[in-house]
Amino acid sequence: MGILCAGATDIGRKRKTNQDSICLDHAHHFFAVADGMGGHSGGDIASQLSVKVMGEYLGKNSSQEPQTLMKNLIQEINRSILKKAEEQPELHGMGTTVSAVQFSGPQLVIGNVGDSRVYMVNNHHIFQLTRDHSFVQEKLNMGIYTREEAVKDPQKNVLVRSVGFEPDVQVDVFNYRVCKNDIFLICSDGLHGKVSDGDILHIVQRNISDPSRCQLSDVERAVKELIQQANDNGGQDNISVILAVAQA
């Protein structure tokens, strides 16, 4: 399975710093978004440390079974952030989301903690593959209100699970069987909080009309346009976008 992948992160229009980081590890077919939190500098450090640990861990442990690797990797990030906060008390309470994918033959392994997301686009439809670990998602699970109503909830950015906040982190890890022409999107809430699923689908398909024939430049253009749309819609948060196209 050939994979075309491109990604970018943007500060947005309101924030003074970019606390998002992305990982594009083409050698290990591993791609991830980390959205940091925890004060002016803590979020920066947590997300950047996450990406650093990803590269180091993949280099040393690539022979692990893919689902085990994904879980162990995110738990290693958790330990590294906690250790950093112990060494520098002013960083206490920092953390990050992590949404990551790794292609392993026809299988895609997905790991997620927090409210960054993984989507799949195919056959004119968009599907959210991850579930947010947020207070709003808990309300949705209980049927308190609809997905449309959840967008207006003032607590929509409150997380119930993150990486680096507690000694033990529960990681959602699962497999997805990749089909030709599947397009996978990994993004922070700076995108999905400002651009609707329908608009994301429209932008991706306008730029990548035929996934089997598209070029890297098409994928890069789609990434750029998604970020631009989030900024045009207000850009209140940092915006990170990765697109990966499965080609035969």
mmCIF file of N, CA and C in Angstrom, residues 117-191:
data_model
loop_
_atom_site.group_PDB
_atom_site.id
_atom_site.type_symbol
_atom_site.label_atom_id
_atom_site.label_comp_id
_atom_site.label_asym_id
_atom_site.label_seq_id
_atom_site.Cartn_x
_atom_site.Cartn_y
_atom_site.Cartn_z
ATOM 1 N N ARG A 117 -8.378 14.495 16.506
ATOM 2 C CA ARG A 117 -9.194 13.476 15.847
ATOM 3 C C ARG A 117 -8.514 12.828 14.646
ATOM 4 N N VAL A 118 -8.998 11.623 14.328
ATOM 5 C CA VAL A 118 -8.677 10.947 13.074
ATOM 6 C C VAL A 118 -9.985 10.735 12.321
ATOM 7 N N TYR A 119 -10.006 11.183 11.070
ATOM 8 C CA TYR A 119 -11.147 10.984 10.183
ATOM 9 C C TYR A 119 -10.727 10.100 9.006
ATOM 10 N N MET A 120 -11.727 9.497 8.346
ATOM 11 C CA MET A 120 -11.506 8.812 7.084
ATOM 12 C C MET A 120 -12.485 9.363 6.055
ATOM 13 N N VAL A 121 -11.977 9.654 4.857
ATOM 14 C CA VAL A 121 -12.798 10.141 3.752
ATOM 15 C C VAL A 121 -12.739 9.115 2.627
ATOM 16 N N ASN A 122 -13.913 8.709 2.152
ATOM 17 C CA ASN A 122 -13.973 7.797 1.000
ATOM 18 C C ASN A 122 -15.388 7.811 0.445
ATOM 19 N N ASN A 123 -15.474 7.711 -0.885
ATOM 20 C CA ASN A 123 -16.765 7.565 -1.578
ATOM 21 C C ASN A 123 -17.751 8.656 -1.169
ATOM 22 N N HIS A 124 -17.251 9.891 -1.122
ATOM 23 C CA HIS A 124 -18.070 11.070 -0.845
ATOM 24 C C HIS A 124 -18.656 11.101 0.566
ATOM 25 N N HIS A 125 -18.003 10.410 1.495
ATOM 26 C CA HIS A 125 -18.432 10.423 2.894
ATOM 27 C C HIS A 125 -17.225 10.680 3.803
ATOM 28 N N ILE A 126 -17.512 11.241 4.976
ATOM 29 C CA ILE A 126 -16.468 11.449 5.983
ATOM 30 C C ILE A 126 -16.911 10.771 7.276
ATOM 31 N N PHE A 127 -15.978 10.062 7.899
ATOM 32 C CA PHE A 127 -16.277 9.326 9.122
ATOM 33 C C PHE A 127 -15.251 9.700 10.194
ATOM 34 N N GLN A 128 -15.712 10.022 11.380
ATOM 35 C CA GLN A 128 -14.802 10.245 12.496
ATOM 36 C C GLN A 128 -14.462 8.894 13.113
ATOM 37 N N LEU A 129 -13.179 8.522 13.081
ATOM 38 C CA LEU A 129 -12.754 7.211 13.552
ATOM 39 C C LEU A 129 -12.428 7.193 15.041
ATOM 40 N N THR A 130 -12.064 8.326 15.603
ATOM 41 C CA THR A 130 -11.750 8.412 17.034
ATOM 42 C C THR A 130 -12.926 9.020 17.790
ATOM 43 N N ARG A 131 -12.921 8.823 19.091
ATOM 44 C CA ARG A 131 -13.925 9.435 19.958
ATOM 45 C C ARG A 131 -13.218 10.394 20.913
ATOM 46 N N ASP A 132 -13.732 11.619 20.994
ATOM 47 C CA ASP A 132 -13.124 12.628 21.868
ATOM 48 C C ASP A 132 -13.206 12.198 23.330
ATOM 49 N N HIS A 133 -12.151 12.509 24.070
ATOM 50 C CA HIS A 133 -12.162 12.310 25.520
ATOM 51 C C HIS A 133 -12.399 13.681 26.162
ATOM 52 N N SER A 134 -13.623 14.142 26.025
ATOM 53 C CA SER A 134 -13.982 15.477 26.481
ATOM 54 C C SER A 134 -15.273 15.437 27.287
ATOM 55 N N PHE A 135 -15.492 16.519 28.043
ATOM 56 C CA PHE A 135 -16.710 16.631 28.843
ATOM 57 C C PHE A 135 -17.939 16.644 27.938
ATOM 58 N N VAL A 136 -17.810 17.300 26.799
ATOM 59 C CA VAL A 136 -18.918 17.363 25.851
ATOM 60 C C VAL A 136 -19.240 15.975 25.301
ATOM 61 N N GLN A 137 -18.207 15.194 24.975
ATOM 62 C CA GLN A 137 -18.443 13.841 24.469
ATOM 63 C C GLN A 137 -19.148 12.984 25.523
ATOM 64 N N GLU A 138 -18.796 13.184 26.790
ATOM 65 C CA GLU A 138 -19.479 12.450 27.860
ATOM 66 C C GLU A 138 -20.977 12.790 27.866
ATOM 67 N N LYS A 139 -21.306 14.056 27.649
ATOM 68 C CA LYS A 139 -22.709 14.461 27.580
ATOM 69 C C LYS A 139 -23.399 13.835 26.371
ATOM 70 N N LEU A 140 -22.681 13.779 25.240
ATOM 71 C CA LEU A 140 -23.242 13.139 24.047
ATOM 72 C C LEU A 140 -23.507 11.668 24.308
ATOM 73 N N ASN A 141 -22.561 11.014 24.994
ATOM 74 C CA ASN A 141 -22.724 9.589 25.298
ATOM 75 C C ASN A 141 -23.973 9.333 26.136
ATOM 76 N N MET A 142 -24.304 10.293 26.996
ATOM 77 C CA MET A 142 -25.468 10.142 27.865
ATOM 78 C C MET A 142 -26.757 10.616 27.203
ATOM 79 N N GLY A 143 -26.635 11.137 25.967
ATOM 80 C CA GLY A 143 -27.816 11.567 25.238
ATOM 81 C C GLY A 143 -28.401 12.875 25.715
ATOM 82 N N ILE A 144 -27.569 13.698 26.368
ATOM 83 C CA ILE A 144 -28.068 14.970 26.905
ATOM 84 C C ILE A 144 -28.426 15.937 25.783
ATOM 85 N N TYR A 145 -27.646 15.903 24.715
ATOM 86 C CA TYR A 145 -27.967 16.723 23.555
ATOM 87 C C TYR A 145 -27.342 16.134 22.300
ATOM 88 N N THR A 146 -27.603 16.773 21.151
ATOM 89 C CA THR A 146 -27.145 16.265 19.866
ATOM 90 C C THR A 146 -25.752 16.776 19.539
ATOM 91 N N ARG A 147 -25.147 16.185 18.500
ATOM 92 C CA ARG A 147 -23.822 16.617 18.039
ATOM 93 C C ARG A 147 -23.845 18.080 17.616
ATOM 94 N N GLU A 148 -24.943 18.510 16.981
ATOM 95 C CA GLU A 148 -25.063 19.902 16.543
ATOM 96 C C GLU A 148 -25.140 20.853 17.741
ATOM 97 N N GLU A 149 -25.879 20.449 18.765
ATOM 98 C CA GLU A 149 -25.996 21.277 19.964
ATOM 99 C C GLU A 149 -24.686 21.335 20.744
ATOM 100 N N ALA A 150 -23.890 20.269 20.650
ATOM 101 C CA ALA A 150 -22.632 20.203 21.399
ATOM 102 C C ALA A 150 -21.655 21.288 20.972
ATOM 103 N N VAL A 151 -21.747 21.714 19.721
ATOM 104 C CA VAL A 151 -20.827 22.735 19.204
ATOM 105 C C VAL A 151 -20.933 24.031 19.997
ATOM 106 N N LYS A 152 -22.105 24.292 20.563
ATOM 107 C CA LYS A 152 -22.341 25.547 21.277
ATOM 108 C C LYS A 152 -22.035 25.452 22.767
ATOM 109 N N ASP A 153 -21.638 24.277 23.247
ATOM 110 C CA ASP A 153 -21.384 24.097 24.676
ATOM 111 C C ASP A 153 -20.132 24.875 25.092
ATOM 112 N N PRO A 154 -20.221 25.749 26.106
ATOM 113 C CA PRO A 154 -19.053 26.533 26.538
ATOM 114 C C PRO A 154 -17.934 25.674 27.126
ATOM 115 N N GLN A 155 -18.235 24.422 27.476
ATOM 116 C CA GLN A 155 -17.229 23.525 28.040
ATOM 117 C C GLN A 155 -16.679 22.548 26.996
ATOM 118 N N LYS A 156 -16.830 22.876 25.719
ATOM 119 C CA LYS A 156 -16.456 21.926 24.672
ATOM 120 C C LYS A 156 -14.957 21.641 24.630
ATOM 121 N N ASN A 157 -14.141 22.492 25.234
ATOM 122 C CA ASN A 157 -12.689 22.264 25.229
ATOM 123 C C ASN A 157 -12.176 21.617 26.515
ATOM 124 N N VAL A 158 -13.071 21.246 27.422
ATOM 125 C CA VAL A 158 -12.663 20.619 28.679
ATOM 126 C C VAL A 158 -12.442 19.123 28.453
ATOM 127 N N LEU A 159 -11.214 18.650 28.713
ATOM 128 C CA LEU A 159 -10.876 17.247 28.481
ATOM 129 C C LEU A 159 -11.059 16.420 29.750
ATOM 130 N N VAL A 160 -11.436 15.175 29.575
ATOM 131 C CA VAL A 160 -11.503 14.235 30.696
ATOM 132 C C VAL A 160 -10.327 13.257 30.658
ATOM 133 N N ARG A 161 -9.523 13.333 29.603
ATOM 134 C CA ARG A 161 -8.347 12.464 29.490
ATOM 135 C C ARG A 161 -7.299 13.164 28.631
ATOM 136 N N SER A 162 -6.045 13.173 29.081
ATOM 137 C CA SER A 162 -4.947 13.752 28.301
ATOM 138 C C SER A 162 -3.664 13.014 28.630
ATOM 139 N N VAL A 163 -2.633 13.276 27.846
ATOM 140 C CA VAL A 163 -1.328 12.640 28.039
ATOM 141 C C VAL A 163 -0.446 13.558 28.875
ATOM 142 N N GLY A 164 0.126 13.007 29.960
ATOM 143 C CA GLY A 164 1.041 13.773 30.792
ATOM 144 C C GLY A 164 0.430 14.360 32.035
ATOM 145 N N PHE A 165 -0.850 14.075 32.271
ATOM 146 C CA PHE A 165 -1.531 14.682 33.421
ATOM 147 C C PHE A 165 -1.556 13.754 34.630
ATOM 148 N N GLU A 166 -1.674 12.442 34.393
ATOM 149 C CA GLU A 166 -1.720 11.464 35.467
ATOM 150 C C GLU A 166 -0.720 10.338 35.199
ATOM 151 N N PRO A 167 -0.276 9.613 36.235
ATOM 152 C CA PRO A 167 0.729 8.550 36.041
ATOM 153 C C PRO A 167 0.292 7.452 35.080
ATOM 154 N N ASP A 168 -0.987 7.126 35.082
ATOM 155 C CA ASP A 168 -1.504 6.094 34.175
ATOM 156 C C ASP A 168 -2.465 6.728 33.186
ATOM 157 N N VAL A 169 -2.215 6.511 31.901
ATOM 158 C CA VAL A 169 -3.095 7.056 30.869
ATOM 159 C C VAL A 169 -3.738 5.901 30.110
ATOM 160 N N GLN A 170 -5.038 6.000 29.930
ATOM 161 C CA GLN A 170 -5.772 5.005 29.142
ATOM 162 C C GLN A 170 -5.749 5.434 27.684
ATOM 163 N N VAL A 171 -5.250 4.573 26.827
ATOM 164 C CA VAL A 171 -5.078 4.887 25.408
ATOM 165 C C VAL A 171 -6.077 4.087 24.576
ATOM 166 N N ASP A 172 -6.840 4.771 23.743
ATOM 167 C CA ASP A 172 -7.689 4.078 22.778
ATOM 168 C C ASP A 172 -6.811 3.619 21.615
ATOM 169 N N VAL A 173 -6.752 2.311 21.371
ATOM 170 C CA VAL A 173 -5.966 1.759 20.272
ATOM 171 C C VAL A 173 -6.831 0.759 19.519
ATOM 172 N N PHE A 174 -6.899 0.890 18.209
ATOM 173 C CA PHE A 174 -7.680 -0.048 17.416
ATOM 174 C C PHE A 174 -7.165 -0.091 15.984
ATOM 175 N N ASN A 175 -7.604 -1.116 15.254
ATOM 176 C CA ASN A 175 -7.197 -1.327 13.864
ATOM 177 C C ASN A 175 -8.296 -0.892 12.909
ATOM 178 N N TYR A 176 -7.867 -0.473 11.721
ATOM 179 C CA TYR A 176 -8.798 -0.203 10.625
ATOM 180 C C TYR A 176 -8.183 -0.802 9.359
ATOM 181 N N ARG A 177 -8.956 -1.561 8.605
ATOM 182 C CA ARG A 177 -8.445 -2.158 7.372
ATOM 183 C C ARG A 177 -8.500 -1.123 6.259
ATOM 184 N N VAL A 178 -7.345 -0.799 5.700
ATOM 185 C CA VAL A 178 -7.230 0.259 4.703
ATOM 186 C C VAL A 178 -7.667 -0.251 3.337
ATOM 187 N N CYS A 179 -8.457 0.545 2.648
ATOM 188 C CA CYS A 179 -8.873 0.255 1.281
ATOM 189 C C CYS A 179 -8.259 1.287 0.337
ATOM 190 N N LYS A 180 -8.078 0.894 -0.901
ATOM 191 C CA LYS A 180 -7.557 1.816 -1.902
ATOM 192 C C LYS A 180 -8.452 3.051 -1.967
ATOM 193 N N ASN A 181 -7.826 4.210 -2.050
ATOM 194 C CA ASN A 181 -8.488 5.515 -2.157
ATOM 195 C C ASN A 181 -8.994 6.057 -0.827
ATOM 196 N N ASP A 182 -8.759 5.353 0.282
ATOM 197 C CA ASP A 182 -9.059 5.932 1.582
ATOM 198 C C ASP A 182 -8.155 7.147 1.820
ATOM 199 N N ILE A 183 -8.729 8.189 2.380
ATOM 200 C CA ILE A 183 -7.971 9.379 2.764
ATOM 201 C C ILE A 183 -8.142 9.554 4.271
ATOM 202 N N PHE A 184 -7.037 9.661 4.979
ATOM 203 C CA PHE A 184 -7.093 9.803 6.432
ATOM 204 C C PHE A 184 -6.651 11.205 6.829
ATOM 205 N N LEU A 185 -7.423 11.806 7.711
ATOM 206 C CA LEU A 185 -7.146 13.145 8.227
ATOM 207 C C LEU A 185 -6.892 13.058 9.719
ATOM 208 N N ILE A 186 -5.776 13.607 10.169
ATOM 209 C CA ILE A 186 -5.478 13.765 11.594
ATOM 210 C C ILE A 186 -5.450 15.264 11.860
ATOM 211 N N CYS A 187 -6.152 15.715 12.886
ATOM 212 C CA CYS A 187 -6.214 17.157 13.107
ATOM 213 C C CYS A 187 -6.444 17.497 14.568
ATOM 214 N N SER A 188 -6.036 18.704 14.931
ATOM 215 C CA SER A 188 -6.329 19.237 16.258
ATOM 216 C C SER A 188 -7.693 19.917 16.225
ATOM 217 N N ASP A 189 -8.186 20.306 17.414
ATOM 218 C CA ASP A 189 -9.513 20.926 17.456
ATOM 219 C C ASP A 189 -9.516 22.321 16.857
ATOM 220 N N GLY A 190 -8.341 22.846 16.549
ATOM 221 C CA GLY A 190 -8.284 24.107 15.816
ATOM 222 C C GLY A 190 -8.880 23.991 14.436
ATOM 223 N N LEU A 191 -8.903 22.783 13.885
ATOM 224 C CA LEU A 191 -9.594 22.546 12.608
ATOM 225 C C LEU A 191 -11.038 22.120 12.852
#
